[in-house]
PDB file of C-alpha atoms in Angstrom:
ATOM      1  CA  UNK A   1     -12.521  11.179  31.770  1.00 70.00           C
ATOM      2  CA  UNK A   2      -9.584  12.708  29.925  1.00 82.00           C
ATOM      3  CA  UNK A   3      -9.837  12.413  26.154  1.00 86.00           C
ATOM      4  CA  UNK A   4      -6.924  11.050  24.141  1.00 84.00           C
ATOM      5  CA  UNK A   5      -4.910  13.283  21.840  1.00 87.00           C
ATOM      6  CA  UNK A   6      -3.853  11.502  18.664  1.00 87.00           C
ATOM      7  CA  UNK A   7      -0.687  12.797  17.022  1.00 86.00           C
ATOM      8  CA  UNK A   8      -1.270  13.647  13.387  1.00 87.00           C
ATOM      9  CA  UNK A   9      -5.050  13.211  13.592  1.00 93.00           C
ATOM     10  CA  UNK A  10      -7.121  16.249  14.423  1.00 93.00           C
ATOM     11  CA  UNK A  11     -10.167  15.599  12.238  1.00 96.00           C
ATOM     12  CA  UNK A  12     -11.828  12.278  11.381  1.00 97.00           C
ATOM     13  CA  UNK A  13     -14.620  11.755   8.880  1.00 97.00           C
ATOM     14  CA  UNK A  14     -17.231   8.998   8.927  1.00 97.00           C
ATOM     15  CA  UNK A  15     -19.210   8.188   5.784  1.00 97.00           C
ATOM     16  CA  UNK A  16     -22.343   6.239   6.618  1.00 95.00           C
ATOM     17  CA  UNK A  17     -23.885   6.865  10.032  1.00 95.00           C
ATOM     18  CA  UNK A  18     -25.485   3.485  10.611  1.00 93.00           C
ATOM     19  CA  UNK A  19     -24.709   1.107  13.453  1.00 94.00           C
ATOM     20  CA  UNK A  20     -20.967   0.828  12.765  1.00 95.00           C
ATOM     21  CA  UNK A  21     -20.340   4.322  11.401  1.00 95.00           C
ATOM     22  CA  UNK A  22     -22.508   5.935  14.051  1.00 95.00           C
ATOM     23  CA  UNK A  23     -20.745   3.979  16.778  1.00 96.00           C
ATOM     24  CA  UNK A  24     -17.358   5.003  15.388  1.00 96.00           C
ATOM     25  CA  UNK A  25     -18.410   8.659  15.401  1.00 96.00           C
ATOM     26  CA  UNK A  26     -19.703   8.389  18.978  1.00 95.00           C
ATOM     27  CA  UNK A  27     -16.540   6.610  20.152  1.00 96.00           C
ATOM     28  CA  UNK A  28     -14.293   9.218  18.565  1.00 96.00           C
ATOM     29  CA  UNK A  29     -16.224  12.045  20.231  1.00 95.00           C
ATOM     30  CA  UNK A  30     -16.298  10.264  23.584  1.00 95.00           C
ATOM     31  CA  UNK A  31     -12.716   9.071  23.831  1.00 95.00           C
ATOM     32  CA  UNK A  32     -10.566  11.365  21.640  1.00 93.00           C
ATOM     33  CA  UNK A  33     -10.010  15.063  21.067  1.00 92.00           C
ATOM     34  CA  UNK A  34     -10.699  14.686  17.341  1.00 94.00           C
ATOM     35  CA  UNK A  35     -13.174  16.784  15.454  1.00 96.00           C
ATOM     36  CA  UNK A  36     -15.686  14.402  13.853  1.00 97.00           C
ATOM     37  CA  UNK A  37     -17.359  15.018  10.503  1.00 97.00           C
ATOM     38  CA  UNK A  38     -20.252  12.846   9.376  1.00 95.00           C
ATOM     39  CA  UNK A  39     -21.776  12.134   5.991  1.00 94.00           C
ATOM     40  CA  UNK A  40     -25.006  10.280   5.229  1.00 94.00           C
ATOM     41  CA  UNK A  41     -27.649  10.540   2.532  1.00 92.00           C
ATOM     42  CA  UNK A  42     -30.338  10.279   5.217  1.00 92.00           C
ATOM     43  CA  UNK A  43     -30.960  13.698   6.803  1.00 92.00           C
ATOM     44  CA  UNK A  44     -32.443  11.994   9.865  1.00 93.00           C
ATOM     45  CA  UNK A  45     -29.093  10.311  10.552  1.00 93.00           C
ATOM     46  CA  UNK A  46     -27.022  13.476  10.142  1.00 94.00           C
ATOM     47  CA  UNK A  47     -29.457  15.516  12.229  1.00 94.00           C
ATOM     48  CA  UNK A  48     -29.432  12.915  14.997  1.00 94.00           C
ATOM     49  CA  UNK A  49     -25.623  12.759  14.964  1.00 95.00           C
ATOM     50  CA  UNK A  50     -25.414  16.522  15.418  1.00 95.00           C
ATOM     51  CA  UNK A  51     -28.167  16.716  18.020  1.00 94.00           C
ATOM     52  CA  UNK A  52     -26.717  13.868  20.090  1.00 95.00           C
ATOM     53  CA  UNK A  53     -23.134  15.124  19.942  1.00 94.00           C
ATOM     54  CA  UNK A  54     -21.772  12.286  17.818  1.00 95.00           C
ATOM     55  CA  UNK A  55     -20.427  14.695  15.196  1.00 95.00           C
ATOM     56  CA  UNK A  56     -19.291  18.306  15.003  1.00 95.00           C
ATOM     57  CA  UNK A  57     -20.196  18.809  11.345  1.00 94.00           C
ATOM     58  CA  UNK A  58     -22.416  16.819   8.999  1.00 94.00           C
ATOM     59  CA  UNK A  59     -23.448  16.908   5.361  1.00 91.00           C
ATOM     60  CA  UNK A  60     -25.165  14.708   2.820  1.00 88.00           C
ATOM     61  CA  UNK A  61     -22.067  14.658   0.590  1.00 89.00           C
ATOM     62  CA  UNK A  62     -18.311  14.205   0.933  1.00 93.00           C
ATOM     63  CA  UNK A  63     -17.480  17.912   0.864  1.00 92.00           C
ATOM     64  CA  UNK A  64     -17.516  17.796   4.676  1.00 94.00           C
ATOM     65  CA  UNK A  65     -14.315  15.693   4.574  1.00 96.00           C
ATOM     66  CA  UNK A  66     -12.070  18.308   2.934  1.00 93.00           C
ATOM     67  CA  UNK A  67      -9.924  18.707   6.068  1.00 94.00           C
ATOM     68  CA  UNK A  68     -10.200  15.171   7.497  1.00 96.00           C
ATOM     69  CA  UNK A  69      -6.936  13.356   8.227  1.00 96.00           C
ATOM     70  CA  UNK A  70      -8.720   9.997   8.350  1.00 97.00           C
ATOM     71  CA  UNK A  71     -12.018   8.983   6.751  1.00 98.00           C
ATOM     72  CA  UNK A  72     -13.891   5.808   7.690  1.00 98.00           C
ATOM     73  CA  UNK A  73     -16.280   4.506   5.051  1.00 98.00           C
ATOM     74  CA  UNK A  74     -18.984   2.516   6.836  1.00 96.00           C
ATOM     75  CA  UNK A  75     -21.071   1.516   3.824  1.00 96.00           C
ATOM     76  CA  UNK A  76     -21.896  -1.715   2.008  1.00 95.00           C
ATOM     77  CA  UNK A  77     -18.987  -2.916  -0.148  1.00 96.00           C
ATOM     78  CA  UNK A  78     -20.144  -1.626  -3.539  1.00 96.00           C
ATOM     79  CA  UNK A  79     -21.391   1.602  -1.981  1.00 96.00           C
ATOM     80  CA  UNK A  80     -17.992   2.076  -0.334  1.00 97.00           C
ATOM     81  CA  UNK A  81     -16.177   1.608  -3.641  1.00 97.00           C
ATOM     82  CA  UNK A  82     -18.532   3.966  -5.472  1.00 97.00           C
ATOM     83  CA  UNK A  83     -18.325   6.564  -2.710  1.00 97.00           C
ATOM     84  CA  UNK A  84     -14.535   6.764  -2.687  1.00 97.00           C
ATOM     85  CA  UNK A  85     -14.180   6.751  -6.466  1.00 97.00           C
ATOM     86  CA  UNK A  86     -16.898   9.359  -6.994  1.00 97.00           C
ATOM     87  CA  UNK A  87     -15.650  11.702  -4.258  1.00 96.00           C
ATOM     88  CA  UNK A  88     -11.895  11.286  -4.571  1.00 96.00           C
ATOM     89  CA  UNK A  89     -11.354  15.000  -5.206  1.00 94.00           C
ATOM     90  CA  UNK A  90     -12.894  15.933  -1.834  1.00 95.00           C
ATOM     91  CA  UNK A  91     -10.230  14.159   0.250  1.00 96.00           C
ATOM     92  CA  UNK A  92      -7.192  16.157   1.368  1.00 94.00           C
ATOM     93  CA  UNK A  93      -3.797  14.965   0.066  1.00 95.00           C
ATOM     94  CA  UNK A  94      -2.397  12.133   2.157  1.00 95.00           C
ATOM     95  CA  UNK A  95      -5.750  11.365   3.769  1.00 96.00           C
ATOM     96  CA  UNK A  96      -6.034   7.820   5.163  1.00 97.00           C
ATOM     97  CA  UNK A  97      -9.237   6.158   3.995  1.00 97.00           C
ATOM     98  CA  UNK A  98     -10.350   2.923   5.663  1.00 97.00           C
ATOM     99  CA  UNK A  99     -13.487   0.989   4.823  1.00 97.00           C
ATOM    100  CA  UNK A 100     -15.284  -0.913   7.579  1.00 96.00           C
ATOM    101  CA  UNK A 101     -16.910  -3.574   5.381  1.00 95.00           C
ATOM    102  CA  UNK A 102     -17.300  -7.234   6.298  1.00 95.00           C
ATOM    103  CA  UNK A 103     -15.375  -8.430   3.209  1.00 97.00           C
ATOM    104  CA  UNK A 104     -11.958  -7.241   2.182  1.00 97.00           C
ATOM    105  CA  UNK A 105     -10.864  -8.596  -1.202  1.00 97.00           C
ATOM    106  CA  UNK A 106     -13.447  -6.601  -3.125  1.00 96.00           C
ATOM    107  CA  UNK A 107     -12.836  -3.211  -1.522  1.00 97.00           C
ATOM    108  CA  UNK A 108      -9.044  -3.472  -1.238  1.00 97.00           C
ATOM    109  CA  UNK A 109      -8.587  -4.628  -4.823  1.00 96.00           C
ATOM    110  CA  UNK A 110     -10.836  -1.829  -6.099  1.00 97.00           C
ATOM    111  CA  UNK A 111      -9.546   1.032  -3.957  1.00 97.00           C
ATOM    112  CA  UNK A 112      -5.965   0.523  -2.775  1.00 97.00           C
ATOM    113  CA  UNK A 113      -4.222   1.261  -6.069  1.00 96.00           C
ATOM    114  CA  UNK A 114      -6.869   3.793  -7.042  1.00 97.00           C
ATOM    115  CA  UNK A 115      -6.295   5.843  -3.888  1.00 97.00           C
ATOM    116  CA  UNK A 116      -2.506   5.602  -4.171  1.00 97.00           C
ATOM    117  CA  UNK A 117      -2.730   7.019  -7.697  1.00 97.00           C
ATOM    118  CA  UNK A 118      -4.616  10.029  -6.276  1.00 97.00           C
ATOM    119  CA  UNK A 119      -2.199  10.732  -3.424  1.00 96.00           C
ATOM    120  CA  UNK A 120      -4.335   9.003  -0.779  1.00 97.00           C
ATOM    121  CA  UNK A 121      -3.851   5.962   1.439  1.00 97.00           C
ATOM    122  CA  UNK A 122      -6.453   3.201   1.515  1.00 97.00           C
ATOM    123  CA  UNK A 123      -6.463   0.459   4.161  1.00 97.00           C
ATOM    124  CA  UNK A 124      -9.084  -2.244   4.430  1.00 97.00           C
ATOM    125  CA  UNK A 125     -10.608  -2.606   7.878  1.00 97.00           C
ATOM    126  CA  UNK A 126     -13.238  -4.715   9.643  1.00 97.00           C
ATOM    127  CA  UNK A 127     -14.337  -4.132  13.252  1.00 96.00           C
ATOM    128  CA  UNK A 128     -15.316  -7.421  14.889  1.00 94.00           C
ATOM    129  CA  UNK A 129     -18.278  -5.948  16.715  1.00 88.00           C
ATOM    130  CA  UNK A 130     -21.988  -5.524  16.129  1.00 76.00           C
ATOM    131  CA  UNK A 131     -25.462  -6.278  17.381  1.00 72.00           C
ATOM    132  CA  UNK A 132     -28.870  -7.265  16.042  1.00 71.00           C
ATOM    133  CA  UNK A 133     -29.935  -3.755  15.079  1.00 74.00           C
ATOM    134  CA  UNK A 134     -28.913  -1.362  12.357  1.00 76.00           C
ATOM    135  CA  UNK A 135     -29.132   2.353  11.789  1.00 84.00           C
ATOM    136  CA  UNK A 136     -27.856   5.294  13.822  1.00 90.00           C
ATOM    137  CA  UNK A 137     -30.447   4.681  16.543  1.00 87.00           C
ATOM    138  CA  UNK A 138     -28.578   1.513  17.543  1.00 88.00           C
ATOM    139  CA  UNK A 139     -25.128   3.104  17.610  1.00 89.00           C
ATOM    140  CA  UNK A 140     -23.107   2.992  20.816  1.00 92.00           C
ATOM    141  CA  UNK A 141     -19.847   4.695  21.809  1.00 94.00           C
ATOM    142  CA  UNK A 142     -18.793   1.507  23.612  1.00 93.00           C
ATOM    143  CA  UNK A 143     -19.626  -0.948  20.819  1.00 94.00           C
ATOM    144  CA  UNK A 144     -15.919  -1.568  20.176  1.00 95.00           C
ATOM    145  CA  UNK A 145     -14.761  -1.930  23.795  1.00 95.00           C
ATOM    146  CA  UNK A 146     -12.637  -5.071  24.045  1.00 95.00           C
ATOM    147  CA  UNK A 147     -13.181  -6.039  20.405  1.00 96.00           C
ATOM    148  CA  UNK A 148     -10.682  -6.944  17.693  1.00 96.00           C
ATOM    149  CA  UNK A 149     -10.098  -4.650  14.727  1.00 97.00           C
ATOM    150  CA  UNK A 150      -8.823  -6.293  11.552  1.00 97.00           C
ATOM    151  CA  UNK A 151      -6.612  -4.356   9.128  1.00 97.00           C
ATOM    152  CA  UNK A 152      -5.521  -5.576   5.694  1.00 97.00           C
ATOM    153  CA  UNK A 153      -2.643  -3.324   4.566  1.00 95.00           C
ATOM    154  CA  UNK A 154      -0.952  -4.068   1.251  1.00 94.00           C
ATOM    155  CA  UNK A 155       1.987  -2.868  -0.850  1.00 93.00           C
ATOM    156  CA  UNK A 156       0.426   0.607  -1.128  1.00 93.00           C
ATOM    157  CA  UNK A 157       0.186   1.046   2.665  1.00 93.00           C
ATOM    158  CA  UNK A 158       2.865   3.201   4.341  1.00 93.00           C
ATOM    159  CA  UNK A 159       3.939   1.853   7.729  1.00 92.00           C
ATOM    160  CA  UNK A 160       3.207   5.163   9.454  1.00 92.00           C
ATOM    161  CA  UNK A 161      -0.389   5.158   8.183  1.00 93.00           C
ATOM    162  CA  UNK A 162      -0.976   1.704   9.606  1.00 94.00           C
ATOM    163  CA  UNK A 163       0.518   2.699  12.974  1.00 94.00           C
ATOM    164  CA  UNK A 164      -1.584   5.859  12.983  1.00 93.00           C
ATOM    165  CA  UNK A 165      -4.761   3.810  12.614  1.00 95.00           C
ATOM    166  CA  UNK A 166      -3.670   1.305  15.233  1.00 95.00           C
ATOM    167  CA  UNK A 167      -3.315   4.124  17.767  1.00 94.00           C
ATOM    168  CA  UNK A 168      -6.731   5.457  16.836  1.00 96.00           C
ATOM    169  CA  UNK A 169      -8.402   2.060  17.203  1.00 96.00           C
ATOM    170  CA  UNK A 170      -6.889   1.471  20.630  1.00 95.00           C
ATOM    171  CA  UNK A 171      -8.051   4.943  21.658  1.00 95.00           C
ATOM    172  CA  UNK A 172     -11.715   4.155  20.865  1.00 94.00           C
ATOM    173  CA  UNK A 173     -11.662   0.896  22.795  1.00 94.00           C
ATOM    174  CA  UNK A 174     -10.437  -1.944  20.598  1.00 96.00           C
ATOM    175  CA  UNK A 175      -8.439  -4.454  22.617  1.00 96.00           C
ATOM    176  CA  UNK A 176      -6.344  -5.660  19.694  1.00 95.00           C
ATOM    177  CA  UNK A 177      -5.564  -4.943  16.062  1.00 96.00           C
ATOM    178  CA  UNK A 178      -5.169  -8.019  13.868  1.00 96.00           C
ATOM    179  CA  UNK A 179      -3.097  -7.633  10.698  1.00 97.00           C
ATOM    180  CA  UNK A 180      -3.769  -9.981   7.791  1.00 97.00           C
ATOM    181  CA  UNK A 181      -4.292 -10.102   4.027  1.00 97.00           C
ATOM    182  CA  UNK A 182      -7.639  -9.496   2.299  1.00 97.00           C
ATOM    183  CA  UNK A 183      -7.620 -13.126   1.148  1.00 97.00           C
ATOM    184  CA  UNK A 184      -6.928 -14.557   4.613  1.00 98.00           C
ATOM    185  CA  UNK A 185      -9.549 -12.246   6.116  1.00 98.00           C
ATOM    186  CA  UNK A 186     -12.294 -13.379   3.766  1.00 98.00           C
ATOM    187  CA  UNK A 187     -11.415 -17.036   4.208  1.00 98.00           C
ATOM    188  CA  UNK A 188     -11.577 -16.826   8.002  1.00 97.00           C
ATOM    189  CA  UNK A 189     -14.641 -14.568   8.135  1.00 97.00           C
ATOM    190  CA  UNK A 190     -16.544 -17.110   6.043  1.00 98.00           C
ATOM    191  CA  UNK A 191     -16.191 -19.441   9.050  1.00 97.00           C
ATOM    192  CA  UNK A 192     -16.303 -17.150  12.088  1.00 96.00           C
ATOM    193  CA  UNK A 193     -19.109 -14.852  10.939  1.00 96.00           C
ATOM    194  CA  UNK A 194     -20.840 -15.620   7.669  1.00 97.00           C
ATOM    195  CA  UNK A 195     -21.454 -19.338   8.249  1.00 98.00           C
ATOM    196  CA  UNK A 196     -22.864 -18.559  11.695  1.00 96.00           C
ATOM    197  CA  UNK A 197     -25.436 -16.247  10.116  1.00 96.00           C
ATOM    198  CA  UNK A 198     -26.357 -18.844   7.488  1.00 97.00           C
ATOM    199  CA  UNK A 199     -26.790 -21.578  10.107  1.00 97.00           C
ATOM    200  CA  UNK A 200     -28.829 -19.321  12.399  1.00 96.00           C
ATOM    201  CA  UNK A 201     -31.132 -18.282   9.564  1.00 96.00           C
ATOM    202  CA  UNK A 202     -31.581 -21.887   8.414  1.00 96.00           C
ATOM    203  CA  UNK A 203     -32.196 -23.152  11.961  1.00 94.00           C
ATOM    204  CA  UNK A 204     -34.966 -20.648  12.738  1.00 94.00           C
ATOM    205  CA  UNK A 205     -36.901 -21.813   9.661  1.00 95.00           C
ATOM    206  CA  UNK A 206     -37.975 -25.030  11.418  1.00 92.00           C
ATOM    207  CA  UNK A 207     -41.790 -25.174  11.777  1.00 91.00           C
ATOM    208  CA  UNK A 208     -41.222 -25.880  15.472  1.00 90.00           C
ATOM    209  CA  UNK A 209     -39.838 -22.364  15.943  1.00 85.00           C
ATOM    210  CA  UNK A 210     -43.443 -21.131  16.061  1.00 89.00           C
ATOM    211  CA  UNK A 211     -44.074 -23.318  19.113  1.00 82.00           C
ATOM    212  CA  UNK A 212     -40.813 -22.935  21.047  1.00 89.00           C
ATOM    213  CA  UNK A 213     -42.184 -20.893  23.965  1.00 83.00           C
ATOM    214  CA  UNK A 214     -41.718 -22.807  27.203  1.00 82.00           C
ATOM    215  CA  UNK A 215     -39.309 -25.251  25.591  1.00 80.00           C
ATOM    216  CA  UNK A 216     -36.270 -23.055  24.902  1.00 79.00           C
ATOM    217  CA  UNK A 217     -33.380 -21.696  26.923  1.00 85.00           C
ATOM    218  CA  UNK A 218     -29.786 -20.634  26.301  1.00 87.00           C
ATOM    219  CA  UNK A 219     -29.033 -22.994  23.421  1.00 90.00           C
ATOM    220  CA  UNK A 220     -31.984 -21.715  21.405  1.00 89.00           C
ATOM    221  CA  UNK A 221     -31.161 -18.088  22.153  1.00 90.00           C
ATOM    222  CA  UNK A 222     -27.478 -18.493  21.273  1.00 89.00           C
ATOM    223  CA  UNK A 223     -28.178 -20.242  17.984  1.00 92.00           C
ATOM    224  CA  UNK A 224     -30.946 -17.888  16.810  1.00 91.00           C
ATOM    225  CA  UNK A 225     -29.446 -14.545  17.888  1.00 92.00           C
ATOM    226  CA  UNK A 226     -27.884 -13.580  14.572  1.00 90.00           C
ATOM    227  CA  UNK A 227     -30.884 -14.697  12.501  1.00 92.00           C
ATOM    228  CA  UNK A 228     -32.128 -11.182  13.263  1.00 91.00           C
ATOM    229  CA  UNK A 229     -29.930  -9.622  10.600  1.00 89.00           C
ATOM    230  CA  UNK A 230     -29.956  -6.960   7.901  1.00 90.00           C
ATOM    231  CA  UNK A 231     -30.809  -9.091   4.828  1.00 93.00           C
ATOM    232  CA  UNK A 232     -29.693  -6.512   2.292  1.00 93.00           C
ATOM    233  CA  UNK A 233     -26.226  -6.146   3.792  1.00 93.00           C
ATOM    234  CA  UNK A 234     -25.663  -9.849   4.409  1.00 95.00           C
ATOM    235  CA  UNK A 235     -26.815 -10.789   0.903  1.00 97.00           C
ATOM    236  CA  UNK A 236     -24.075  -8.582  -0.541  1.00 96.00           C
ATOM    237  CA  UNK A 237     -21.457  -9.863   1.900  1.00 96.00           C
ATOM    238  CA  UNK A 238     -22.299 -13.505   1.168  1.00 97.00           C
ATOM    239  CA  UNK A 239     -22.167 -13.024  -2.591  1.00 97.00           C
ATOM    240  CA  UNK A 240     -18.899 -11.067  -2.391  1.00 97.00           C
ATOM    241  CA  UNK A 241     -17.386 -14.016  -0.536  1.00 97.00           C
ATOM    242  CA  UNK A 242     -19.225 -16.829  -2.298  1.00 98.00           C
ATOM    243  CA  UNK A 243     -16.211 -19.085  -2.844  1.00 98.00           C
ATOM    244  CA  UNK A 244     -15.057 -19.157   0.777  1.00 98.00           C
ATOM    245  CA  UNK A 245     -18.592 -19.285   2.178  1.00 98.00           C
ATOM    246  CA  UNK A 246     -19.641 -22.178  -0.077  1.00 98.00           C
ATOM    247  CA  UNK A 247     -16.591 -24.103   1.109  1.00 98.00           C
ATOM    248  CA  UNK A 248     -17.649 -23.636   4.726  1.00 98.00           C
ATOM    249  CA  UNK A 249     -21.256 -24.580   3.948  1.00 98.00           C
ATOM    250  CA  UNK A 250     -20.044 -27.773   2.254  1.00 98.00           C
ATOM    251  CA  UNK A 251     -17.940 -28.589   5.309  1.00 98.00           C
ATOM    252  CA  UNK A 252     -20.786 -28.202   7.791  1.00 98.00           C
ATOM    253  CA  UNK A 253     -23.160 -30.167   5.545  1.00 98.00           C
ATOM    254  CA  UNK A 254     -20.692 -33.057   5.525  1.00 98.00           C
ATOM    255  CA  UNK A 255     -20.489 -33.028   9.332  1.00 98.00           C
ATOM    256  CA  UNK A 256     -24.268 -32.809   9.685  1.00 98.00           C
ATOM    257  CA  UNK A 257     -24.577 -35.777   7.367  1.00 98.00           C
ATOM    258  CA  UNK A 258     -22.245 -37.745   9.655  1.00 98.00           C
ATOM    259  CA  UNK A 259     -24.531 -37.035  12.595  1.00 98.00           C
ATOM    260  CA  UNK A 260     -27.662 -37.874  10.615  1.00 98.00           C
ATOM    261  CA  UNK A 261     -26.220 -41.171   9.451  1.00 98.00           C
ATOM    262  CA  UNK A 262     -25.218 -42.180  12.985  1.00 98.00           C
ATOM    263  CA  UNK A 263     -28.574 -41.186  14.514  1.00 98.00           C
ATOM    264  CA  UNK A 264     -30.616 -42.895  11.770  1.00 98.00           C
ATOM    265  CA  UNK A 265     -28.602 -46.103  12.242  1.00 98.00           C
ATOM    266  CA  UNK A 266     -28.868 -45.902  16.056  1.00 98.00           C
ATOM    267  CA  UNK A 267     -25.073 -46.118  15.983  1.00 98.00           C
ATOM    268  CA  UNK A 268     -24.261 -45.001  19.519  1.00 97.00           C
ATOM    269  CA  UNK A 269     -20.554 -45.658  19.227  1.00 97.00           C
ATOM    270  CA  UNK A 270     -20.146 -43.388  16.187  1.00 98.00           C
ATOM    271  CA  UNK A 271     -22.456 -40.764  17.637  1.00 97.00           C
ATOM    272  CA  UNK A 272     -20.469 -40.695  20.874  1.00 98.00           C
ATOM    273  CA  UNK A 273     -17.235 -40.332  18.910  1.00 98.00           C
ATOM    274  CA  UNK A 274     -18.611 -37.434  16.851  1.00 97.00           C
ATOM    275  CA  UNK A 275     -19.853 -35.608  19.942  1.00 97.00           C
ATOM    276  CA  UNK A 276     -16.642 -36.234  21.841  1.00 97.00           C
ATOM    277  CA  UNK A 277     -14.556 -34.911  18.929  1.00 97.00           C
ATOM    278  CA  UNK A 278     -16.522 -31.667  18.974  1.00 97.00           C
ATOM    279  CA  UNK A 279     -16.224 -31.370  22.758  1.00 97.00           C
ATOM    280  CA  UNK A 280     -12.475 -31.880  22.637  1.00 97.00           C
ATOM    281  CA  UNK A 281     -11.992 -29.292  19.899  1.00 97.00           C
ATOM    282  CA  UNK A 282     -14.051 -26.709  21.779  1.00 95.00           C
ATOM    283  CA  UNK A 283     -12.241 -27.314  25.060  1.00 95.00           C
ATOM    284  CA  UNK A 284      -8.855 -27.021  23.354  1.00 96.00           C
ATOM    285  CA  UNK A 285      -9.877 -23.762  21.680  1.00 95.00           C
ATOM    286  CA  UNK A 286     -11.139 -22.340  24.970  1.00 93.00           C
ATOM    287  CA  UNK A 287      -7.799 -23.080  26.603  1.00 89.00           C
TER     288      UNK A 287
END
């Protein structure tokens, strides 16, 4: 397979070689001609990245990024902010820095103006891909194939920097790049991702979960899949987006209460209506 040459990008750095960062490094090495530099405080991650060909150079600090045209920061939100602010002098002038965090208001508000003041470009990003593992051992060069990449450029974002990243993301397998604001991103992600993790975690806490063997099939598997999560990361993401997530939790509680009231009253007419409303919404969305 012929690797893709990206104009203006010869070296890409990845800070944080976990599932997302490790997968980004692998994808870049697999599908582009870029040199890949990795950074992680865990020597096991950097050693594995080098040994498995996911990176050309690795270090435990940001000095490895001195010649990187683009740097992806695949850390938890506060870690990402601290990393960029602490290591700002290591980035080459004009470097494009993009975080890959699951919330956007916090990182963009903290880093966009800060980077612009230091001659750098910061763009918030969020790859809509993942799986129920974490760490470099779970990374996969094809994790992003067919996925959507969200970018949240703002007034500090030059148009050419955004286009540069869009080309890069298509090169590593993303099917589309969605452009939005940090506020709109966090509002929507509260519904499409965070609420799903809350519901899955709450659902699996039923005492009957211990006795499900022989009684479960696809519905159980679908609803419990994301209960196997990284609690440290998701705690931070939930709290960073508390306002939007609480709104979604309130909404689903109100709908659950409607179902409970109808079932408790043996109100078949209302129950049918509630179920049919959900069916119709889902079918319309699928179309």
